[in-house]
Coordinates of C-alpha atoms and ligand atoms in Angstrom, one line a residue:
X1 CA -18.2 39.0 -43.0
X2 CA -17.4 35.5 -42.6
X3 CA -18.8 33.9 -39.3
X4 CA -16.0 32.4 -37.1
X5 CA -16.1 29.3 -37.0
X6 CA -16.7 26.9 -34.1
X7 CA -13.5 25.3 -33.0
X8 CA -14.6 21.4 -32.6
X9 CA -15.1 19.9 -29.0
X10 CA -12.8 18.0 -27.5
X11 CA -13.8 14.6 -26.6
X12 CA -11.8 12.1 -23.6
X13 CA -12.8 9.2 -22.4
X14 CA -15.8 8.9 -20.1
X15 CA -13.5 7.9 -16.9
X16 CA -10.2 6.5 -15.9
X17 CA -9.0 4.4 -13.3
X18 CA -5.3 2.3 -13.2
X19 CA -3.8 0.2 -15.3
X20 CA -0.8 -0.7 -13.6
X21 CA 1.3 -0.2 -11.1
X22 CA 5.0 -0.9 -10.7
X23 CA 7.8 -0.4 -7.9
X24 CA 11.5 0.3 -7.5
X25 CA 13.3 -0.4 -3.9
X26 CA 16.8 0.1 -3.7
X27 CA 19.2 -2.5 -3.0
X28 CA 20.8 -1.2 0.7
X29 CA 19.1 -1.9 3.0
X30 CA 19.7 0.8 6.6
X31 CA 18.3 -1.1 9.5
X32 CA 17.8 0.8 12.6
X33 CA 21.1 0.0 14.1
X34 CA 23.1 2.1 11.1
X35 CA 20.9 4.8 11.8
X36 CA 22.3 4.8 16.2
X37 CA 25.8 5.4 14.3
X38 CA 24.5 9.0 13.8
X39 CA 22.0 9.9 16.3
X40 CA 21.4 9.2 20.3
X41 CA 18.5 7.3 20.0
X42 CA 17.1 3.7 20.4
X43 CA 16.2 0.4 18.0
X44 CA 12.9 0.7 20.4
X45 CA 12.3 4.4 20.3
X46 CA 12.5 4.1 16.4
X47 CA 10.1 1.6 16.4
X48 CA 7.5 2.7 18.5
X49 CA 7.1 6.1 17.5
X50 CA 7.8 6.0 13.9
X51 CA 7.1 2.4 13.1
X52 CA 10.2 2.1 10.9
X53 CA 12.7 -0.9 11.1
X54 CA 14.7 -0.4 8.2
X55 CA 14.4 1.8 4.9
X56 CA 16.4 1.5 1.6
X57 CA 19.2 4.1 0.5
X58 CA 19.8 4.6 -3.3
X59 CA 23.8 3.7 -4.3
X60 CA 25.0 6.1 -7.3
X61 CA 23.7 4.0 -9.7
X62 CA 20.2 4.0 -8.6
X63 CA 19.3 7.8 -10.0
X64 CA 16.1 9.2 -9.7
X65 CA 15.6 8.8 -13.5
X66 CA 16.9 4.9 -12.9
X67 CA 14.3 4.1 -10.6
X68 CA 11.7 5.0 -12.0
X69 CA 12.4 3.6 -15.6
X70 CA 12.3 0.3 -13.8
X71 CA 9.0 1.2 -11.6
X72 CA 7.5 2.5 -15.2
X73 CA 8.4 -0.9 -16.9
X74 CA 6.4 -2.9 -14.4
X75 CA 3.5 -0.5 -14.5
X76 CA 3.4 -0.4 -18.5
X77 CA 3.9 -4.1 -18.5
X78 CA 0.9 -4.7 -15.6
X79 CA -1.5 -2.2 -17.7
X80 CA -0.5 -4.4 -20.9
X81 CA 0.5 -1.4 -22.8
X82 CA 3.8 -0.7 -24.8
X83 CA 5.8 2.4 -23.8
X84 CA 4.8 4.5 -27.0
X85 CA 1.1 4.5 -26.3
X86 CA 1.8 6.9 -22.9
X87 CA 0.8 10.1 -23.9
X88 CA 1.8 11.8 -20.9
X89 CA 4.9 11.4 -18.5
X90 CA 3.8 13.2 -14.8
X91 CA 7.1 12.9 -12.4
X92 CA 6.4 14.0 -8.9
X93 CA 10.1 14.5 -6.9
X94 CA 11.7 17.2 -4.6
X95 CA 14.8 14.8 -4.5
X96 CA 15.9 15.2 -8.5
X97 CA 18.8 18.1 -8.3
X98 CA 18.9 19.6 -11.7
X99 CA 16.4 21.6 -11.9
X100 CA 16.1 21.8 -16.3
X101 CA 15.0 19.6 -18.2
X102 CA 13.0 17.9 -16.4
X103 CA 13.7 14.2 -15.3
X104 CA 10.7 13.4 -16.9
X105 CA 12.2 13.9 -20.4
X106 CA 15.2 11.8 -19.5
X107 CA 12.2 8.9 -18.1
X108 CA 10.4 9.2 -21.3
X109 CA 13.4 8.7 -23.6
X110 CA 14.7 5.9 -21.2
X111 CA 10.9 4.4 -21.8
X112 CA 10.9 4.7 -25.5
X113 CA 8.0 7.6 -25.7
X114 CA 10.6 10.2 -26.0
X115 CA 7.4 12.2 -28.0
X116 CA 5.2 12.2 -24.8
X117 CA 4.7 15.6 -23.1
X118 CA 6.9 15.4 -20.1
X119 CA 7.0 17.4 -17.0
X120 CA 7.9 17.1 -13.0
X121 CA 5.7 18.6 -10.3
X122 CA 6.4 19.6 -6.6
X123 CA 3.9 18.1 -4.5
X124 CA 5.7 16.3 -2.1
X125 CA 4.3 13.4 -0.4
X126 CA 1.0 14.3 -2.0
X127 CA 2.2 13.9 -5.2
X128 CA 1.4 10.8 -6.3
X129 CA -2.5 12.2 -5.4
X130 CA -1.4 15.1 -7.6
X131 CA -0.3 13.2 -10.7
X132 CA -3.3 11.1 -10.4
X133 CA -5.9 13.5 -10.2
X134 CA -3.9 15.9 -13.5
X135 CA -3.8 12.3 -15.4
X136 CA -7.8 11.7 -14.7
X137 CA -8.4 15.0 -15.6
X138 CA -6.1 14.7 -18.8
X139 CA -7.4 11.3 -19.6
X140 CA -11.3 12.4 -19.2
X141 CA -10.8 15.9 -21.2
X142 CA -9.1 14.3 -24.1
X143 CA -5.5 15.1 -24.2
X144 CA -4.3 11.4 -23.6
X145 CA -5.5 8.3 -23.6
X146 CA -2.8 6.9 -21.2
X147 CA -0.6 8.7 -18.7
X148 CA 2.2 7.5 -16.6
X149 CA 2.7 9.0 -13.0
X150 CA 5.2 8.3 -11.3
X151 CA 6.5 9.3 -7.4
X152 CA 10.4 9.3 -6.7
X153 CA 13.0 10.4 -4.6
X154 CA 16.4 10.0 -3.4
X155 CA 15.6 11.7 0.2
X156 CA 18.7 9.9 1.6
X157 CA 20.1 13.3 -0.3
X158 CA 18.4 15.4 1.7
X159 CA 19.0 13.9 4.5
X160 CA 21.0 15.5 7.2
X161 CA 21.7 12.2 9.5
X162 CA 22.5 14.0 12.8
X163 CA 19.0 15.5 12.9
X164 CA 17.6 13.1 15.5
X165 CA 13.7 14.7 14.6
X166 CA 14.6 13.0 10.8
X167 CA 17.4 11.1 10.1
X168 CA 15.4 8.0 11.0
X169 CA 12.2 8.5 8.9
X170 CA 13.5 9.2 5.3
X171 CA 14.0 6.0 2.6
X172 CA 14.7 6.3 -1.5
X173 CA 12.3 4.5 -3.9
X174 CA 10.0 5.1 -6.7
X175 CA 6.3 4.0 -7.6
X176 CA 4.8 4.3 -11.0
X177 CA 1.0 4.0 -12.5
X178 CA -0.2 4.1 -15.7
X179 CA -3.6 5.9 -15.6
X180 CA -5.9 4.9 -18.8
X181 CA -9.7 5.2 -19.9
X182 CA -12.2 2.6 -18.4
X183 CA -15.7 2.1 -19.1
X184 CA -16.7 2.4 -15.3
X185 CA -15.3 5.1 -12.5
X186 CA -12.2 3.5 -11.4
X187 CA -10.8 7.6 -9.9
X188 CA -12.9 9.0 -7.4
X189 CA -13.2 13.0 -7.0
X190 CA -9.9 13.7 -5.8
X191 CA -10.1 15.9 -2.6
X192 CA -6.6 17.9 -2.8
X193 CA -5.8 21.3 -1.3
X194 CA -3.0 22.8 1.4
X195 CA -2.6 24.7 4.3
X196 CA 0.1 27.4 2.9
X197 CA 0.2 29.0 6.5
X198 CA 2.1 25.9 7.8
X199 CA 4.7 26.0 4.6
X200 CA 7.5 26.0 6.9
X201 CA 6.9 23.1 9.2
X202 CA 8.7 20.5 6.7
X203 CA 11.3 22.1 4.3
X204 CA 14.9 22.5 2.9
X205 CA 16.6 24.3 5.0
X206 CA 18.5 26.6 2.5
X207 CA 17.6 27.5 -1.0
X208 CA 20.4 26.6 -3.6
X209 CA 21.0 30.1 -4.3
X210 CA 21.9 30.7 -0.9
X211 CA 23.5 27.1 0.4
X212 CA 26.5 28.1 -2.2
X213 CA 28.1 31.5 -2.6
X214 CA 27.6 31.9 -6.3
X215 CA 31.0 32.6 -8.2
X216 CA 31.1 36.3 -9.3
X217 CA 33.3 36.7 -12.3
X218 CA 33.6 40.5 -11.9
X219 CA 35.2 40.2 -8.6
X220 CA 36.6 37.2 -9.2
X221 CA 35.4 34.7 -6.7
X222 CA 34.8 31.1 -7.8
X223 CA 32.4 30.6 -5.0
X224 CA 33.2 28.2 -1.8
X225 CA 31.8 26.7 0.9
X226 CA 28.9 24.3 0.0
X227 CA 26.1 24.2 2.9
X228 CA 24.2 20.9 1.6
X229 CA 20.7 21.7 2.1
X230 CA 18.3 19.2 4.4
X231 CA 15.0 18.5 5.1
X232 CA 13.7 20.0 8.3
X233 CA 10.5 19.2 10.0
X234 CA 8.8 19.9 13.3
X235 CA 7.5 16.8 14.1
X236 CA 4.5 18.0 16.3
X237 CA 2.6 20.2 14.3
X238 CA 3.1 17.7 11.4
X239 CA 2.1 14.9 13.6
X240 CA -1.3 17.0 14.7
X241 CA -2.3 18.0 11.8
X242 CA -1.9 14.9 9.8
X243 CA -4.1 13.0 12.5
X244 CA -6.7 15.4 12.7
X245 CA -7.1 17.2 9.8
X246 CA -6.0 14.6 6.8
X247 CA -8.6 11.9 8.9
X248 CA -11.5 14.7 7.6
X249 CA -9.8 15.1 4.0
X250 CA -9.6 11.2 3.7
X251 CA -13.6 10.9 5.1
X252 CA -13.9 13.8 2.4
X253 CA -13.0 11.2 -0.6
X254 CA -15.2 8.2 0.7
X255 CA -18.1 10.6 0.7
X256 CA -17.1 12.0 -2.8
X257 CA -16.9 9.0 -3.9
X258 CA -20.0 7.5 -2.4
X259 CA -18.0 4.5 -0.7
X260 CA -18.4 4.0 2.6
X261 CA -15.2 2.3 4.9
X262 CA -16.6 -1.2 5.3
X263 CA -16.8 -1.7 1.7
X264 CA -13.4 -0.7 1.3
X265 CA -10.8 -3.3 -0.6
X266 CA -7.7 -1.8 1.0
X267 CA -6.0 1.7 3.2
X268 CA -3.0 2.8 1.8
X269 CA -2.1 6.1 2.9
X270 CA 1.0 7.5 2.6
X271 CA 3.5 6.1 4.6
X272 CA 5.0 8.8 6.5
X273 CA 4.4 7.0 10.5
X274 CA 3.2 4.1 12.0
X275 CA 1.5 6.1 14.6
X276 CA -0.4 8.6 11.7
X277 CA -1.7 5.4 10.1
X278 CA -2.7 3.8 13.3
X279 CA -4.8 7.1 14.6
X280 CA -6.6 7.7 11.0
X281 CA -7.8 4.2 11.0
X282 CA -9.7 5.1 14.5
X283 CA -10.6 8.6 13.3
X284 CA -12.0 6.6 10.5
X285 CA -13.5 3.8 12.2
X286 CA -12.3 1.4 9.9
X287 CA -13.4 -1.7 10.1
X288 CA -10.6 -4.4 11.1
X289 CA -11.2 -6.8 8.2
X290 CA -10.4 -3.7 5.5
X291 CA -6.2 -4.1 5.0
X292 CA -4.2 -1.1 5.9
X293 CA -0.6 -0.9 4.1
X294 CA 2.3 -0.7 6.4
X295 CA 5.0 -0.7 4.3
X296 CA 7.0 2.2 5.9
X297 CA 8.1 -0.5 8.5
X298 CA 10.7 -1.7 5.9
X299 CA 10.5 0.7 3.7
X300 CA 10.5 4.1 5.7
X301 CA 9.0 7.6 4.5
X302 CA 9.5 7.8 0.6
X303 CA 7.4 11.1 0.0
X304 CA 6.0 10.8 -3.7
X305 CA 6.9 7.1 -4.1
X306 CA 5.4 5.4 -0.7
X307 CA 1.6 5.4 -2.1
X308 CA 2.5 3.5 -5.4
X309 CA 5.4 1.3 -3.5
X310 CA 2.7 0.4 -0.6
X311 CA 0.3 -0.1 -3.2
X312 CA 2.4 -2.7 -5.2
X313 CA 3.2 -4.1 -2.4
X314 CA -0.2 -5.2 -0.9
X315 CA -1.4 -7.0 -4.7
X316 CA 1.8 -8.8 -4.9
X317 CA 1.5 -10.1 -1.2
X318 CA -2.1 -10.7 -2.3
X319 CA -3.1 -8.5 0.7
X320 CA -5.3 -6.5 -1.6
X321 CA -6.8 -7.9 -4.8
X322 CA -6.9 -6.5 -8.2
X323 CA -10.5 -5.1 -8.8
X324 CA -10.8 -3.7 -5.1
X325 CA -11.5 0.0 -3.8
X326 CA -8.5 1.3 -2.1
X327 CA -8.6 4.7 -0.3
X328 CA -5.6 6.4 -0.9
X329 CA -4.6 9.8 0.9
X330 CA -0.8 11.3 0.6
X331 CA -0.3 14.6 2.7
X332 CA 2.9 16.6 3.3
X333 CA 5.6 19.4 2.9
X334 CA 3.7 22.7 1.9
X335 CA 1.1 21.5 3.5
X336 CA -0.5 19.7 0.8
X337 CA -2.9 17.0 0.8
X338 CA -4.8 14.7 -2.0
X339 CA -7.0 11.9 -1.4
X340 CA -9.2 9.5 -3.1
X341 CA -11.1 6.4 -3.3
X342 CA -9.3 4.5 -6.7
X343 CA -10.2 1.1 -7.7
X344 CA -7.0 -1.0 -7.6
X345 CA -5.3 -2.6 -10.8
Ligands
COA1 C1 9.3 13.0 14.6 C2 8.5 12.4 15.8 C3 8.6 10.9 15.7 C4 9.2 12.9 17.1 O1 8.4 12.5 18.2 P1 8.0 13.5 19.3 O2 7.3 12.7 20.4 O3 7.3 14.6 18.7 O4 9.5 14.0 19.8 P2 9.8 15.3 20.6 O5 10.7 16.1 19.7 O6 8.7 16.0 21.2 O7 10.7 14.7 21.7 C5 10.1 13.8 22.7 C6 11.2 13.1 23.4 O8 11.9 12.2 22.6 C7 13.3 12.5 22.5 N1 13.7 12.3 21.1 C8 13.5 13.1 20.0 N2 14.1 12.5 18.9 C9 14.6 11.3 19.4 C10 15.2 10.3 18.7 N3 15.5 10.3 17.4 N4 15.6 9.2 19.4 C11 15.3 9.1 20.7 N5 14.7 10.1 21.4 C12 14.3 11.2 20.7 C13 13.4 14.0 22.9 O9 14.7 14.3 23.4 C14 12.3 14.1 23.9 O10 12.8 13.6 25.1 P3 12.4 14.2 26.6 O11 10.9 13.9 26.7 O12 13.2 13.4 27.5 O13 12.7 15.6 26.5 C15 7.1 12.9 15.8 O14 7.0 14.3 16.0 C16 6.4 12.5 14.5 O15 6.1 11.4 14.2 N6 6.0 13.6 13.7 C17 5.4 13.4 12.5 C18 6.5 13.2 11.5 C19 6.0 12.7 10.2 O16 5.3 11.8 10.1 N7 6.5 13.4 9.1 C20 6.2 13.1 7.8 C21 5.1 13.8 7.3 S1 5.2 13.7 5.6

């Protein structure tokens, strides 16, 4: 009898951490006074509870795919890469509406690594977290040397503007980041997990199956009456438990990483309210001299995108440099939640 033979290990790199980072921001802008067309509210109300002045609302032209193929060309260009060297393409949207193939194909041909293993995930505001902690993984057990995650959405989509709890807090946009090996930990331990028994507190209202009567050809209905689904929330619950719980998840990944909050480069969690931000940085006790990203103020609440848009955002305004530790901790519809310290590109 023969013996079987060994299959030979596989070998990665011995850690990760980001290249490059790139953003796409739509060119309308909605200030708050566009959003009192639809909703009984106030400039000053918007403000102060949510933080948001204005946000940016994709045209037709400014697809899911097409944002990010210009947030990928600035991360690929940052991490001094060319396109056919990605050997993964991670898209994390809930906003892209055809469900096969996957937008990420139609990114990677657009990008010129139409060979790359492509795929979306659903991991709503915590998936940029999501796709960085698959591509570290990926990156460190071998099956690519450099992978491109990228967070998008057209939530303008989903949005249902007479919803006073949420036609105010929703923007479009996409971030990007190419995650590649490094010779030092540049990817703390990402601490990710969810809540399922709170899936309901931010969701579409209506599954597509059930928004549209289907057509039935043997009775011969063509199917009518289109119920665009929305994004619902209750903002209380979602308010609680992202100040008290995601403040432990986000202490969590300082620990992991053995970082402690003064030594901190930068805070960019995701940028879903003023108000969230303002009470983790207590919970947190972070120091006043680390930066804290506030980009929802013009930008509003991007989902997937907002970590990677706030992120760009800080090294071009030289808020943050290139080199520093940044905490970064997305959290979200499901609930689901990922965090980690990540050295910034
Ligand atoms: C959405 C949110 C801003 C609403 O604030 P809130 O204080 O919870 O609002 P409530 O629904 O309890 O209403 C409080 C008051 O504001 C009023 N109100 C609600 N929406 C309003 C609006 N858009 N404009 C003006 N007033 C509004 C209510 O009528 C109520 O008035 P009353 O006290 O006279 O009855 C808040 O819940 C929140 O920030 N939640 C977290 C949302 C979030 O970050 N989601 C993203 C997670 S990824």
């Amino acid at each position: 009898m023969t013996a079987v033979p060994q299959i030979r290990p596989v070998t990665g790199a011995a850690h990760s951490r980001i290249h490059g980072v790139g953003g796409y921001r739509p060119v309308r802008v909605v200030p708050n006074s566009e959003v009192l067309e639809w909703i009984d509210s106030s400039d000053e109300w918007i403000r102060t509870r949510s933080g948001i002045t204005e946000r940016r609302w994709a045209g037709p032209e400014e697809s899911v795919a097409e944002m990010s193929v210009q947030a990928a060309g600035k991360a690929i260009a940052q991490a001094g890469i060319t396109a056919d060297q990605i050997g993964a393409v991670i898209v994390s949207t809930v906003s892209h509406f055809k469900q096969t193939p996957a937008v990420a194909t139609e990114i990677s041909l657009k990008l010129g690594c139409p060979t790359a293993p492509a795929f979306d995930i659903s991991a709503a505001c915590a998936g940029f977290g999501y796709g960085i902690n698959l591509a570290d993984g990926m990156i460190r057990g071998g099956s690519a040397e450099y992978v491109l995650v990228i967070g998008v959405e057209r939530l303008s989509d989903m949005t249902d503007v007479h919803d006073r709890s949420t036609a105010f807090i929703f923007g479009d946009g996409a971030g990007a980041a190419v995650v590649g090996p490094s010779d030092t930990p540049g990817i703390g331990k990402v601490v990710w997990g969810s809540d399922a028994t709170q899936k309901d507190l931010i969701s579409q209202t209506e599954a597509w199956d059930t928004a549209f009567a289907k057509p039935d050809a043997i009775n011969g209905s063509t199917g009518d009456e289109a119920r665009w689904p929305a994004l619902r929330m209750d903002g209380q619950p979602v308010f609680r438990w992202a100040v008290w719980e995601m403040a432990k998840v986000a202490q969590q990944a300082l620990d992991a990483a053995g970082v402690t909050a003064d030594q901190l480069g930068a805070f960019i969690p995701h940028q879903a309210n003023m108000r969230i931000t303002d009470a983790m940085i207590k919970a947190l006790k972070l120091p006043a001299s680390v930066p804290v990203a506030r980009d929802i103020a013009e930008t509003g609440n991007t989902s997937a995108a907002s970590i990677p848009l706030a992120m760009e955002r800080m090294l071009q305004t030289g808020e943050a440099k290139s080199g520093d530790l940044a905490l970064i901790i997305g959290f979200g519809a499901g609930l689901v939640y990922a965090a980690a310290v990540v050295t910034l590109p």
